[in-house]
PDB file of C-alpha atoms in Angstrom:
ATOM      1  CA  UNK X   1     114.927 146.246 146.808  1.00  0.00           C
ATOM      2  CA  UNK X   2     116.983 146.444 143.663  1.00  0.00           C
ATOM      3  CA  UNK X   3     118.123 143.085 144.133  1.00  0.00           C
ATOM      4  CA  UNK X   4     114.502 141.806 144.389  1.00  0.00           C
ATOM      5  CA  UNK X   5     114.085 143.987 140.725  1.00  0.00           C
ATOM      6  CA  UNK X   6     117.184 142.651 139.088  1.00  0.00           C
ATOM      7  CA  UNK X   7     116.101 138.640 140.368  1.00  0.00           C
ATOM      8  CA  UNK X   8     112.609 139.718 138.907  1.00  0.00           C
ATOM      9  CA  UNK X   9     113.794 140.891 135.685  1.00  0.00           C
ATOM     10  CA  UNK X  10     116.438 137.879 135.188  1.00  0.00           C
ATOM     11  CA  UNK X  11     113.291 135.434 135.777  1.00  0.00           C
ATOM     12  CA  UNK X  12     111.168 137.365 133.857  1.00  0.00           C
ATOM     13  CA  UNK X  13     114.033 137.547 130.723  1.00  0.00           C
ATOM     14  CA  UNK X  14     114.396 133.090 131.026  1.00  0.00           C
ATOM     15  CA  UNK X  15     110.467 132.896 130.862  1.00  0.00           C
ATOM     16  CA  UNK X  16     110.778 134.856 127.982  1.00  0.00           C
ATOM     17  CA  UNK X  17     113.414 133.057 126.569  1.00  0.00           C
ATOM     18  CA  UNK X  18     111.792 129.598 127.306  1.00  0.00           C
ATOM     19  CA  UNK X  19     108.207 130.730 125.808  1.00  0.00           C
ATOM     20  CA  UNK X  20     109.786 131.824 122.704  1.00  0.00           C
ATOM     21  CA  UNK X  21     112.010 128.578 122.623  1.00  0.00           C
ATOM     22  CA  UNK X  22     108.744 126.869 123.236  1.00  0.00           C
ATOM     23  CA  UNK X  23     106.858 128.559 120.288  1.00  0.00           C
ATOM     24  CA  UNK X  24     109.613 128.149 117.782  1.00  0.00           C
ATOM     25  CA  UNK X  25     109.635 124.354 118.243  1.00  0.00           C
ATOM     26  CA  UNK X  26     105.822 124.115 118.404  1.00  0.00           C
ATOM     27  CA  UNK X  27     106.471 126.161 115.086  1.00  0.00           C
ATOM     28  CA  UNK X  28     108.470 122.962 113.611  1.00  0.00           C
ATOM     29  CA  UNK X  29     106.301 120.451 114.886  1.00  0.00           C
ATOM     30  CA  UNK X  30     103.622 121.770 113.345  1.00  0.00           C
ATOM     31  CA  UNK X  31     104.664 122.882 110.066  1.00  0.00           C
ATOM     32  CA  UNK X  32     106.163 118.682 109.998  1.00  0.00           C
ATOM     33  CA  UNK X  33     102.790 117.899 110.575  1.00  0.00           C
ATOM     34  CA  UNK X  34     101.765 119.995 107.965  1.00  0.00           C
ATOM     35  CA  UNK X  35     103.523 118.971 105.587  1.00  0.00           C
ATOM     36  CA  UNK X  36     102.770 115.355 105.955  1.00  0.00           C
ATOM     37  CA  UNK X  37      99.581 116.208 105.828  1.00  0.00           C
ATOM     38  CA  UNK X  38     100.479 117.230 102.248  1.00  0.00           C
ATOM     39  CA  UNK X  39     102.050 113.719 101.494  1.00  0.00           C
ATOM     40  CA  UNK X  40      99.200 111.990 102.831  1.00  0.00           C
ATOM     41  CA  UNK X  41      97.193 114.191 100.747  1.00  0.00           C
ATOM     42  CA  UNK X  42      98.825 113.434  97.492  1.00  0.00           C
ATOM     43  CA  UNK X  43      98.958 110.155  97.613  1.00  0.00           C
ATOM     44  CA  UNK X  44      95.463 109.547  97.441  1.00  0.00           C
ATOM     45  CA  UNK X  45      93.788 109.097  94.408  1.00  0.00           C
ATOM     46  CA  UNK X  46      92.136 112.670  93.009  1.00  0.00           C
ATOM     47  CA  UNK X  47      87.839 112.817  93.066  1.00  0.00           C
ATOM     48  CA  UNK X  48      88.400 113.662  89.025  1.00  0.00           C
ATOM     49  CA  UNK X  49      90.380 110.326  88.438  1.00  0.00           C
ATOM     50  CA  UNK X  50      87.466 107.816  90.117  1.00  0.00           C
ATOM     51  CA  UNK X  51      84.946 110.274  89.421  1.00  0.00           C
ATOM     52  CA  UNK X  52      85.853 109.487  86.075  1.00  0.00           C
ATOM     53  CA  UNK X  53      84.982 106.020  86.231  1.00  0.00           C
ATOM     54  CA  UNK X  54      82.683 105.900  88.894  1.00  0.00           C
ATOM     55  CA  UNK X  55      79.654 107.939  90.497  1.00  0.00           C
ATOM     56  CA  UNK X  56      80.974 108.330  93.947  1.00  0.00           C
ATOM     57  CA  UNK X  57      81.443 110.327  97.175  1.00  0.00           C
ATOM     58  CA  UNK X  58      83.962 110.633 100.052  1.00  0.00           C
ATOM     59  CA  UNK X  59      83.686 111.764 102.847  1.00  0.00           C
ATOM     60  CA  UNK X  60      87.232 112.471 104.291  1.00  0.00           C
ATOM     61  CA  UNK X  61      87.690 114.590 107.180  1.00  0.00           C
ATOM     62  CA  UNK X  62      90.344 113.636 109.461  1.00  0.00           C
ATOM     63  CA  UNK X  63      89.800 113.818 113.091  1.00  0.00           C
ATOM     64  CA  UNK X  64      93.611 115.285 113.857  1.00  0.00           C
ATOM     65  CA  UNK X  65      94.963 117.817 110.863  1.00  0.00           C
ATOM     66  CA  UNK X  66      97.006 113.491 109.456  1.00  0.00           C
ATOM     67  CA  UNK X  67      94.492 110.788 109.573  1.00  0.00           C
ATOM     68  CA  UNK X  68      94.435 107.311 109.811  1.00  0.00           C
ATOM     69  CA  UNK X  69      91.980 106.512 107.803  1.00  0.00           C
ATOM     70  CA  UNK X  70      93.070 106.442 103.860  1.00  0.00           C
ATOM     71  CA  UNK X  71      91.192 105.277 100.466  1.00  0.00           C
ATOM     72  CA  UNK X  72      92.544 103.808  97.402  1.00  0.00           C
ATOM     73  CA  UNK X  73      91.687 103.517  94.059  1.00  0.00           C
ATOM     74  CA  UNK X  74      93.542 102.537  90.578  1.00  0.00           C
ATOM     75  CA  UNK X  75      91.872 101.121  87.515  1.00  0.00           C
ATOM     76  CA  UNK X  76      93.837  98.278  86.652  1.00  0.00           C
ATOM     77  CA  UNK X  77      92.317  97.290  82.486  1.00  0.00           C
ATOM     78  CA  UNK X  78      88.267  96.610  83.376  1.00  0.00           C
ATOM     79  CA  UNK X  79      88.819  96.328  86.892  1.00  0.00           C
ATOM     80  CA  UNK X  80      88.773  98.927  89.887  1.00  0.00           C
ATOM     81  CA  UNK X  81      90.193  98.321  92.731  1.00  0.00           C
ATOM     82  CA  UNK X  82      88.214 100.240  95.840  1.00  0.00           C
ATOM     83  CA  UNK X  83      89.664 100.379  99.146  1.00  0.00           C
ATOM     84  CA  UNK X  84      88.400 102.086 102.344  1.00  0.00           C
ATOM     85  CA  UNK X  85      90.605 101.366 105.498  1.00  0.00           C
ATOM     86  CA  UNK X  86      91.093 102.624 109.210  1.00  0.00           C
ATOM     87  CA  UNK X  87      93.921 102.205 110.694  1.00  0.00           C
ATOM     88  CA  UNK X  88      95.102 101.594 114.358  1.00  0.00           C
ATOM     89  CA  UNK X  89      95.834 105.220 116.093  1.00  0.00           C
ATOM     90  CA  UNK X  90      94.896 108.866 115.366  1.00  0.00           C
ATOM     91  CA  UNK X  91      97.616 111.467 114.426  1.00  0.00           C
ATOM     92  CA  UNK X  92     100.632 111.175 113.021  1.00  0.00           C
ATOM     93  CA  UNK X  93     100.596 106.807 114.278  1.00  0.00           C
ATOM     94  CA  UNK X  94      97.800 106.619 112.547  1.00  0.00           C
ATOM     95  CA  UNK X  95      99.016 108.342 109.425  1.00  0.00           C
ATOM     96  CA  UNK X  96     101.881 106.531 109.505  1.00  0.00           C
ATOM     97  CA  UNK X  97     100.189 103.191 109.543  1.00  0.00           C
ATOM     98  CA  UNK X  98      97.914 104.430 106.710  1.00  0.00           C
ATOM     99  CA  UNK X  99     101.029 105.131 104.372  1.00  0.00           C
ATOM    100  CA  UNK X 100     102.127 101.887 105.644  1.00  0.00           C
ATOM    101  CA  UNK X 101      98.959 100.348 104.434  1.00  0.00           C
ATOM    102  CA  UNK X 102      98.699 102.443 101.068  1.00  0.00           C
ATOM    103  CA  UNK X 103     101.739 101.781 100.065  1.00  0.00           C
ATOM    104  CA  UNK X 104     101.354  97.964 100.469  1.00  0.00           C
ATOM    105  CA  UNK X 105      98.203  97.863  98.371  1.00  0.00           C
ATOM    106  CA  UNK X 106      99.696  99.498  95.647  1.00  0.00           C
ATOM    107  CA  UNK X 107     102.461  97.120  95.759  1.00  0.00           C
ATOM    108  CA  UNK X 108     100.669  94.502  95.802  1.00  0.00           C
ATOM    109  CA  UNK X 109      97.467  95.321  93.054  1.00  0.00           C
ATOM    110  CA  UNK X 110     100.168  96.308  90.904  1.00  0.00           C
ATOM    111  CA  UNK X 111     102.461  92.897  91.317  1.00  0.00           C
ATOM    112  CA  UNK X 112      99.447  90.618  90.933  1.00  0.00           C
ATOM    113  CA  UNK X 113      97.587  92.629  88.035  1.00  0.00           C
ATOM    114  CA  UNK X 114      97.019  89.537  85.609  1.00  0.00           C
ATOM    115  CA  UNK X 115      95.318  87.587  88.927  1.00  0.00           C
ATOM    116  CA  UNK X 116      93.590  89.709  91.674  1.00  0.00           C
ATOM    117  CA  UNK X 117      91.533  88.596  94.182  1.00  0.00           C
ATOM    118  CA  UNK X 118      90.454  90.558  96.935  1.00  0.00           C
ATOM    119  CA  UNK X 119      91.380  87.819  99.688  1.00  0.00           C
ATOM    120  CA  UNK X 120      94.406  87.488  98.395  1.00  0.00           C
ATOM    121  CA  UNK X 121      95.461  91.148  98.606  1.00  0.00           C
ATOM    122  CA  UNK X 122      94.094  91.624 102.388  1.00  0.00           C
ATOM    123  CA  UNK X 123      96.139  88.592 102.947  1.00  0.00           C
ATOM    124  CA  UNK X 124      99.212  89.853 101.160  1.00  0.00           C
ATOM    125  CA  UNK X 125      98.685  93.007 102.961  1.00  0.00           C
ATOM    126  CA  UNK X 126      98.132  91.423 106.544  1.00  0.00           C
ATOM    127  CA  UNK X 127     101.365  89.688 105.832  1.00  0.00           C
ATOM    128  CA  UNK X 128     103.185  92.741 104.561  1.00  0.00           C
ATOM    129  CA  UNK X 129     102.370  94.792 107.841  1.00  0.00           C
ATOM    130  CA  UNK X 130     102.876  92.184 110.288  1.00  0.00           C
ATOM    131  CA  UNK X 131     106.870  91.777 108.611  1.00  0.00           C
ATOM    132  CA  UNK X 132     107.024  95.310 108.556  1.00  0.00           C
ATOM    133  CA  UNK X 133     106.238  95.726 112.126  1.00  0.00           C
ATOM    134  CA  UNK X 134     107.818  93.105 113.850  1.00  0.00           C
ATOM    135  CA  UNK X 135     105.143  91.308 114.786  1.00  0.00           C
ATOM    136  CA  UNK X 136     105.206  88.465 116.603  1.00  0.00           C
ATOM    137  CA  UNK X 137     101.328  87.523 117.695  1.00  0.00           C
ATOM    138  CA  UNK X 138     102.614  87.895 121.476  1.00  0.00           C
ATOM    139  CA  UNK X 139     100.187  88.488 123.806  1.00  0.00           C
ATOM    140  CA  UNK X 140     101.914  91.607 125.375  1.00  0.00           C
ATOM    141  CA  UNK X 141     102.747  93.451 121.574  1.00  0.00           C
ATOM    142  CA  UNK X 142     100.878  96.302 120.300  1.00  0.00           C
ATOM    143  CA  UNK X 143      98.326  94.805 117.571  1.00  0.00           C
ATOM    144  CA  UNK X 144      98.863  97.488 115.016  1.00  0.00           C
ATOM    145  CA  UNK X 145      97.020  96.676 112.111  1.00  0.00           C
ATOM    146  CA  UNK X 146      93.941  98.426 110.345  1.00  0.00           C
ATOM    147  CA  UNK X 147      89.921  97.362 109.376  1.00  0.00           C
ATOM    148  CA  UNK X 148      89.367  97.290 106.039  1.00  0.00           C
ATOM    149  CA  UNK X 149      87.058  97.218 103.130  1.00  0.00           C
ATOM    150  CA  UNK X 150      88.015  95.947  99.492  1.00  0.00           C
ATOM    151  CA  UNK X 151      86.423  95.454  96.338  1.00  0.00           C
ATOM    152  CA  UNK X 152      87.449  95.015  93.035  1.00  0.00           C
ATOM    153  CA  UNK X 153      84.371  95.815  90.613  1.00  0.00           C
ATOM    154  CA  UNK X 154      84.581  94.245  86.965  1.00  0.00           C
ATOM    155  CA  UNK X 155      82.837  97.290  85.121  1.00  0.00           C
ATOM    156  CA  UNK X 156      82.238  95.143  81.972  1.00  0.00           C
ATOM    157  CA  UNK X 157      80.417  92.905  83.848  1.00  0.00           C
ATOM    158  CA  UNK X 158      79.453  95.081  86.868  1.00  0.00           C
ATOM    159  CA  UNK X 159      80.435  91.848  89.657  1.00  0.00           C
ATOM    160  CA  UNK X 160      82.208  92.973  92.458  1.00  0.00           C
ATOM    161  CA  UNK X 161      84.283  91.194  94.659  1.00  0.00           C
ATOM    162  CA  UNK X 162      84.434  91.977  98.109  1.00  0.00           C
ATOM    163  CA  UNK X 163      86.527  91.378 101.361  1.00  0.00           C
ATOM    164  CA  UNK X 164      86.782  92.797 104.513  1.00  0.00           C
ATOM    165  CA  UNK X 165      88.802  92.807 107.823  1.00  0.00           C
ATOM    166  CA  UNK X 166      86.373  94.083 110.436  1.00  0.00           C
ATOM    167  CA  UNK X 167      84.821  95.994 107.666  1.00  0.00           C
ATOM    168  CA  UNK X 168      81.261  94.285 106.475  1.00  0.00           C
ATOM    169  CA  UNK X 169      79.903  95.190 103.397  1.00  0.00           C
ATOM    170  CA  UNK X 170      75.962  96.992 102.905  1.00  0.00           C
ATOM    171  CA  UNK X 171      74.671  96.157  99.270  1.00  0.00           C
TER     172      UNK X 171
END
């Protein structure tokens, strides 16, 4: 009998052991997460800094605590640049991806300031991603990518410009 106690304690002391090991890196994982979420966060733009140029809403509300959706703005002289993009995978993929993608745009809008064109930039973009990712068009290989909306609205002249991937356009 007090062999059967000390073999019940000893498994009940590694369960222990192996639920608080279990917490603690559930802990980490989570406050990563977090934190990303945080990066994610601050890179896009602020409500005050296109609500100060345009009347507008988002709606952003991730469906995992990182998202891969994102939206871009910068005013680039009398142009704004609008972007509204959703990117393969939920979660951290899909976060990654939208960084990916964010990161390109701004790249791009702000090497090509004295000519954008809306094509152009998806097509820049499509180009940057595919490099980025290894892509090779194989039939077999992931096709990681993202639909997307872009505009660039002349507010002197209130035209806008519009292209999408996979993304059509409501006026």
């Amino acid at each position: 009998l007090e062999a059967q106690r000390e073999e019940i304690t000893a498994q009940r002391n590694l369960a222990t052991q192996q639920r608080d090991e279990i917490a603690q890196r559930e802990k980490e994982i989570m406050d990563s997460i977090y934190y990303a979420k945080r990066i994610q966060t601050a890179i896009m733009p602020a409500a005050n800094v296109i609500n100060s140029v345009l009347e507008n809403f988002i709606l952003f509300r991730p469906r995992d605590i990182v998202s891969g959706d994102f939206y871009y703005f910068k005013q680039i002289g009398p142009y704004a640049i609008i972007v509204a993009a959703d990117c393969t995978g939920h979660g951290v993929p899909g976060a990654c991806m939208s960084m990916l993608g964010s990161a390109y745009i701004n790249e791009i809008v702000t090497s090509h300031q004295d000519a954008l064109n809306s094509g152009e930039i998806l097509d820049l973009l499509r180009e940057s991603v595919i490099e980025s990712l290894n892509q090779t068009g194989r039939v077999d290989e992931a096709k990681d990518g993202m639909d997307i909306a872009l505009c660039i609205l002349n507010l002197e002249t209130r035209e806008l410009e519009f292209s999408g991937a996979f993304n059509p356009m409501y006026i």
